[in-house]
Amino acid sequence: MRTFAYTLRAFTAPTKIFSRAMSSSPRFASGADADALTPAVTSLLSTSGGRWTLAAEGEALERSFKFKTFAKTWDFMTAVSLQCKLKNHHPEWSNVYNTTFIRWTTHNPKGLTEKDVSLAALCDDLARDFGELDPEPTACEIRDLAGKAVEAGGDCCTPKKK
């Protein structure tokens, strides 16, 4: 119990949370093909019938997924993680019982890339396969948990010098 309380305190201490500033236009990483990616991003967005929103001033795609049980949620997360391994990319995510929050962004170079966009679309397909329930508004707490974990984890995407 003490370990849990300590961990909880570590994540609830005042920290700079990943910016939730919404944007109406995506910001792509340098080297990304904006002309090719813009239509794909647009089709994912809630303003175009999708379920994703732009966050972090357009540098991220995020949304929540809700399933009937924790087991279904865990199966979905496992399927996503296998695709992450294949693409050598990872989300910022958090999970509470039957809900998973996912944010796709690239940290280095900063912004959206083909990996973010294709993995977001893949998440939609996997969620359908695992029986995603109708969407509900994302609780700020689950979104903030992912942001706090990212900050506590440090720079994950820049190769470490030996």
PDB file of N, CA and C in Angstrom, residues 77-132:
ATOM      1  N   MET A  77      -5.294  -3.050 -25.865  1.00  0.00           N
ATOM      2  CA  MET A  77      -3.991  -2.438 -25.618  1.00  0.00           C
ATOM      3  C   MET A  77      -2.854  -3.361 -26.057  1.00  0.00           C
ATOM      4  N   THR A  78      -3.019  -4.651 -25.849  1.00  0.00           N
ATOM      5  CA  THR A  78      -2.006  -5.607 -26.270  1.00  0.00           C
ATOM      6  C   THR A  78      -1.879  -5.609 -27.795  1.00  0.00           C
ATOM      7  N   ALA A  79      -3.010  -5.587 -28.486  1.00  0.00           N
ATOM      8  CA  ALA A  79      -2.985  -5.558 -29.952  1.00  0.00           C
ATOM      9  C   ALA A  79      -2.310  -4.278 -30.455  1.00  0.00           C
ATOM     10  N   VAL A  80      -2.609  -3.151 -29.817  1.00  0.00           N
ATOM     11  CA  VAL A  80      -1.963  -1.891 -30.196  1.00  0.00           C
ATOM     12  C   VAL A  80      -0.459  -1.982 -29.941  1.00  0.00           C
ATOM     13  N   SER A  81      -0.084  -2.539 -28.807  1.00  0.00           N
ATOM     14  CA  SER A  81       1.347  -2.608 -28.473  1.00  0.00           C
ATOM     15  C   SER A  81       2.119  -3.477 -29.466  1.00  0.00           C
ATOM     16  N   LEU A  82       1.495  -4.512 -29.975  1.00  0.00           N
ATOM     17  CA  LEU A  82       2.172  -5.342 -30.979  1.00  0.00           C
ATOM     18  C   LEU A  82       2.412  -4.550 -32.267  1.00  0.00           C
ATOM     19  N   GLN A  83       1.461  -3.725 -32.648  1.00  0.00           N
ATOM     20  CA  GLN A  83       1.643  -2.878 -33.835  1.00  0.00           C
ATOM     21  C   GLN A  83       2.720  -1.819 -33.582  1.00  0.00           C
ATOM     22  N   CYS A  84       2.771  -1.321 -32.349  1.00  0.00           N
ATOM     23  CA  CYS A  84       3.817  -0.352 -31.994  1.00  0.00           C
ATOM     24  C   CYS A  84       5.196  -0.975 -32.158  1.00  0.00           C
ATOM     25  N   LYS A  85       5.321  -2.201 -31.741  1.00  0.00           N
ATOM     26  CA  LYS A  85       6.604  -2.893 -31.866  1.00  0.00           C
ATOM     27  C   LYS A  85       6.995  -3.028 -33.329  1.00  0.00           C
ATOM     28  N   LEU A  86       6.018  -3.371 -34.178  1.00  0.00           N
ATOM     29  CA  LEU A  86       6.293  -3.516 -35.607  1.00  0.00           C
ATOM     30  C   LEU A  86       6.692  -2.196 -36.258  1.00  0.00           C
ATOM     31  N   LYS A  87       6.076  -1.092 -35.824  1.00  0.00           N
ATOM     32  CA  LYS A  87       6.345   0.219 -36.420  1.00  0.00           C
ATOM     33  C   LYS A  87       7.454   0.982 -35.692  1.00  0.00           C
ATOM     34  N   ASN A  88       7.935   0.432 -34.576  1.00  0.00           N
ATOM     35  CA  ASN A  88       8.949   1.097 -33.774  1.00  0.00           C
ATOM     36  C   ASN A  88       8.494   2.499 -33.370  1.00  0.00           C
ATOM     37  N   HIS A  89       7.314   2.554 -32.777  1.00  0.00           N
ATOM     38  CA  HIS A  89       6.716   3.824 -32.341  1.00  0.00           C
ATOM     39  C   HIS A  89       5.831   3.516 -31.145  1.00  0.00           C
ATOM     40  N   HIS A  90       5.623   4.477 -30.273  1.00  0.00           N
ATOM     41  CA  HIS A  90       4.792   4.234 -29.093  1.00  0.00           C
ATOM     42  C   HIS A  90       3.860   5.404 -28.844  1.00  0.00           C
ATOM     43  N   PRO A  91       2.712   5.126 -28.230  1.00  0.00           N
ATOM     44  CA  PRO A  91       1.800   6.207 -27.863  1.00  0.00           C
ATOM     45  C   PRO A  91       2.107   6.707 -26.453  1.00  0.00           C
ATOM     46  N   GLU A  92       1.485   7.812 -26.124  1.00  0.00           N
ATOM     47  CA  GLU A  92       1.353   8.216 -24.726  1.00  0.00           C
ATOM     48  C   GLU A  92      -0.030   7.716 -24.373  1.00  0.00           C
ATOM     49  N   TRP A  93      -0.127   6.870 -23.369  1.00  0.00           N
ATOM     50  CA  TRP A  93      -1.442   6.337 -23.052  1.00  0.00           C
ATOM     51  C   TRP A  93      -1.605   6.086 -21.578  1.00  0.00           C
ATOM     52  N   SER A  94      -2.852   5.967 -21.185  1.00  0.00           N
ATOM     53  CA  SER A  94      -3.180   5.601 -19.814  1.00  0.00           C
ATOM     54  C   SER A  94      -4.435   4.745 -19.852  1.00  0.00           C
ATOM     55  N   ASN A  95      -4.612   3.955 -18.800  1.00  0.00           N
ATOM     56  CA  ASN A  95      -5.736   3.029 -18.734  1.00  0.00           C
ATOM     57  C   ASN A  95      -6.310   3.046 -17.335  1.00  0.00           C
ATOM     58  N   VAL A  96      -7.619   3.137 -17.251  1.00  0.00           N
ATOM     59  CA  VAL A  96      -8.341   2.961 -15.997  1.00  0.00           C
ATOM     60  C   VAL A  96      -9.515   2.047 -16.295  1.00  0.00           C
ATOM     61  N   TYR A  97      -9.525   0.891 -15.684  1.00  0.00           N
ATOM     62  CA  TYR A  97     -10.518  -0.162 -15.840  1.00  0.00           C
ATOM     63  C   TYR A  97     -10.832  -0.449 -17.307  1.00  0.00           C
ATOM     64  N   ASN A  98     -11.956   0.037 -17.831  1.00  0.00           N
ATOM     65  CA  ASN A  98     -12.365  -0.319 -19.195  1.00  0.00           C
ATOM     66  C   ASN A  98     -12.165   0.815 -20.197  1.00  0.00           C
ATOM     67  N   THR A  99     -11.366   1.800 -19.821  1.00  0.00           N
ATOM     68  CA  THR A  99     -11.133   2.945 -20.696  1.00  0.00           C
ATOM     69  C   THR A  99      -9.631   3.139 -20.906  1.00  0.00           C
ATOM     70  N   THR A 100      -9.265   3.362 -22.145  1.00  0.00           N
ATOM     71  CA  THR A 100      -7.873   3.656 -22.490  1.00  0.00           C
ATOM     72  C   THR A 100      -7.827   4.983 -23.234  1.00  0.00           C
ATOM     73  N   PHE A 101      -6.956   5.854 -22.805  1.00  0.00           N
ATOM     74  CA  PHE A 101      -6.718   7.128 -23.480  1.00  0.00           C
ATOM     75  C   PHE A 101      -5.424   6.984 -24.269  1.00  0.00           C
ATOM     76  N   ILE A 102      -5.452   7.389 -25.540  1.00  0.00           N
ATOM     77  CA  ILE A 102      -4.256   7.292 -26.380  1.00  0.00           C
ATOM     78  C   ILE A 102      -3.976   8.643 -27.023  1.00  0.00           C
ATOM     79  N   ARG A 103      -2.717   9.027 -26.990  1.00  0.00           N
ATOM     80  CA  ARG A 103      -2.244  10.237 -27.683  1.00  0.00           C
ATOM     81  C   ARG A 103      -1.080   9.817 -28.588  1.00  0.00           C
ATOM     82  N   TRP A 104      -1.195  10.120 -29.868  1.00  0.00           N
ATOM     83  CA  TRP A 104      -0.117   9.858 -30.821  1.00  0.00           C
ATOM     84  C   TRP A 104       0.569  11.170 -31.160  1.00  0.00           C
ATOM     85  N   THR A 105       1.854  11.202 -30.987  1.00  0.00           N
ATOM     86  CA  THR A 105       2.684  12.338 -31.360  1.00  0.00           C
ATOM     87  C   THR A 105       4.111  11.835 -31.530  1.00  0.00           C
ATOM     88  N   THR A 106       4.901  12.565 -32.241  1.00  0.00           N
ATOM     89  CA  THR A 106       6.313  12.231 -32.372  1.00  0.00           C
ATOM     90  C   THR A 106       7.110  13.302 -31.644  1.00  0.00           C
ATOM     91  N   HIS A 107       8.021  12.860 -30.797  1.00  0.00           N
ATOM     92  CA  HIS A 107       8.786  13.801 -29.976  1.00  0.00           C
ATOM     93  C   HIS A 107      10.043  14.314 -30.673  1.00  0.00           C
ATOM     94  N   ASN A 108      10.605  13.506 -31.560  1.00  0.00           N
ATOM     95  CA  ASN A 108      11.852  13.899 -32.205  1.00  0.00           C
ATOM     96  C   ASN A 108      11.897  13.325 -33.617  1.00  0.00           C
ATOM     97  N   PRO A 109      11.673  14.148 -34.641  1.00  0.00           N
ATOM     98  CA  PRO A 109      11.342  15.572 -34.610  1.00  0.00           C
ATOM     99  C   PRO A 109       9.898  15.781 -34.171  1.00  0.00           C
ATOM    100  N   LYS A 110       9.661  16.878 -33.529  1.00  0.00           N
ATOM    101  CA  LYS A 110       8.383  17.174 -32.896  1.00  0.00           C
ATOM    102  C   LYS A 110       7.277  17.394 -33.924  1.00  0.00           C
ATOM    103  N   GLY A 111       6.111  16.787 -33.684  1.00  0.00           N
ATOM    104  CA  GLY A 111       4.949  16.956 -34.545  1.00  0.00           C
ATOM    105  C   GLY A 111       4.371  15.625 -34.977  1.00  0.00           C
ATOM    106  N   LEU A 112       3.386  15.686 -35.847  1.00  0.00           N
ATOM    107  CA  LEU A 112       2.747  14.473 -36.356  1.00  0.00           C
ATOM    108  C   LEU A 112       3.539  13.890 -37.522  1.00  0.00           C
ATOM    109  N   THR A 113       3.580  12.565 -37.576  1.00  0.00           N
ATOM    110  CA  THR A 113       4.248  11.857 -38.662  1.00  0.00           C
ATOM    111  C   THR A 113       3.298  10.798 -39.228  1.00  0.00           C
ATOM    112  N   GLU A 114       3.745  10.148 -40.278  1.00  0.00           N
ATOM    113  CA  GLU A 114       2.967   9.065 -40.882  1.00  0.00           C
ATOM    114  C   GLU A 114       2.691   7.973 -39.857  1.00  0.00           C
ATOM    115  N   LYS A 115       3.654   7.694 -38.987  1.00  0.00           N
ATOM    116  CA  LYS A 115       3.450   6.654 -37.965  1.00  0.00           C
ATOM    117  C   LYS A 115       2.293   7.016 -37.047  1.00  0.00           C
ATOM    118  N   ASP A 116       2.222   8.280 -36.604  1.00  0.00           N
ATOM    119  CA  ASP A 116       1.139   8.709 -35.719  1.00  0.00           C
ATOM    120  C   ASP A 116      -0.221   8.537 -36.389  1.00  0.00           C
ATOM    121  N   VAL A 117      -0.296   8.989 -37.623  1.00  0.00           N
ATOM    122  CA  VAL A 117      -1.567   8.979 -38.353  1.00  0.00           C
ATOM    123  C   VAL A 117      -1.993   7.545 -38.669  1.00  0.00           C
ATOM    124  N   SER A 118      -1.075   6.729 -39.142  1.00  0.00           N
ATOM    125  CA  SER A 118      -1.442   5.351 -39.488  1.00  0.00           C
ATOM    126  C   SER A 118      -1.779   4.532 -38.244  1.00  0.00           C
ATOM    127  N   LEU A 119      -1.074   4.760 -37.150  1.00  0.00           N
ATOM    128  CA  LEU A 119      -1.383   4.022 -35.925  1.00  0.00           C
ATOM    129  C   LEU A 119      -2.692   4.490 -35.297  1.00  0.00           C
ATOM    130  N   ALA A 120      -3.035   5.755 -35.434  1.00  0.00           N
ATOM    131  CA  ALA A 120      -4.342   6.223 -34.961  1.00  0.00           C
ATOM    132  C   ALA A 120      -5.456   5.520 -35.735  1.00  0.00           C
ATOM    133  N   ALA A 121      -5.306   5.452 -37.047  1.00  0.00           N
ATOM    134  CA  ALA A 121      -6.309   4.760 -37.875  1.00  0.00           C
ATOM    135  C   ALA A 121      -6.378   3.278 -37.511  1.00  0.00           C
ATOM    136  N   LEU A 122      -5.221   2.672 -37.257  1.00  0.00           N
ATOM    137  CA  LEU A 122      -5.188   1.270 -36.869  1.00  0.00           C
ATOM    138  C   LEU A 122      -5.900   1.058 -35.530  1.00  0.00           C
ATOM    139  N   CYS A 123      -5.728   1.998 -34.600  1.00  0.00           N
ATOM    140  CA  CYS A 123      -6.429   1.906 -33.311  1.00  0.00           C
ATOM    141  C   CYS A 123      -7.942   1.877 -33.518  1.00  0.00           C
ATOM    142  N   ASP A 124      -8.439   2.697 -34.446  1.00  0.00           N
ATOM    143  CA  ASP A 124      -9.873   2.692 -34.741  1.00  0.00           C
ATOM    144  C   ASP A 124     -10.317   1.312 -35.219  1.00  0.00           C
ATOM    145  N   ASP A 125      -9.548   0.713 -36.124  1.00  0.00           N
ATOM    146  CA  ASP A 125      -9.889  -0.612 -36.649  1.00  0.00           C
ATOM    147  C   ASP A 125      -9.849  -1.669 -35.544  1.00  0.00           C
ATOM    148  N   LEU A 126      -8.797  -1.638 -34.733  1.00  0.00           N
ATOM    149  CA  LEU A 126      -8.685  -2.609 -33.640  1.00  0.00           C
ATOM    150  C   LEU A 126      -9.808  -2.438 -32.626  1.00  0.00           C
ATOM    151  N   ALA A 127     -10.154  -1.190 -32.322  1.00  0.00           N
ATOM    152  CA  ALA A 127     -11.229  -0.935 -31.359  1.00  0.00           C
ATOM    153  C   ALA A 127     -12.549  -1.529 -31.856  1.00  0.00           C
ATOM    154  N   ARG A 128     -12.817  -1.363 -33.133  1.00  0.00           N
ATOM    155  CA  ARG A 128     -14.023  -1.960 -33.725  1.00  0.00           C
ATOM    156  C   ARG A 128     -13.990  -3.479 -33.552  1.00  0.00           C
ATOM    157  N   ASP A 129     -12.835  -4.082 -33.836  1.00  0.00           N
ATOM    158  CA  ASP A 129     -12.692  -5.534 -33.730  1.00  0.00           C
ATOM    159  C   ASP A 129     -12.888  -6.033 -32.295  1.00  0.00           C
ATOM    160  N   PHE A 130     -12.503  -5.234 -31.313  1.00  0.00           N
ATOM    161  CA  PHE A 130     -12.601  -5.645 -29.915  1.00  0.00           C
ATOM    162  C   PHE A 130     -13.908  -5.187 -29.256  1.00  0.00           C
ATOM    163  N   GLY A 131     -14.828  -4.622 -30.036  1.00  0.00           N
ATOM    164  CA  GLY A 131     -16.157  -4.285 -29.508  1.00  0.00           C
ATOM    165  C   GLY A 131     -16.205  -2.981 -28.738  1.00  0.00           C
ATOM    166  N   GLU A 132     -15.554  -1.956 -29.254  1.00  0.00           N
ATOM    167  CA  GLU A 132     -15.586  -0.651 -28.583  1.00  0.00           C
ATOM    168  C   GLU A 132     -17.028  -0.200 -28.357  1.00  0.00           C
TER     169      GLU A 132
END
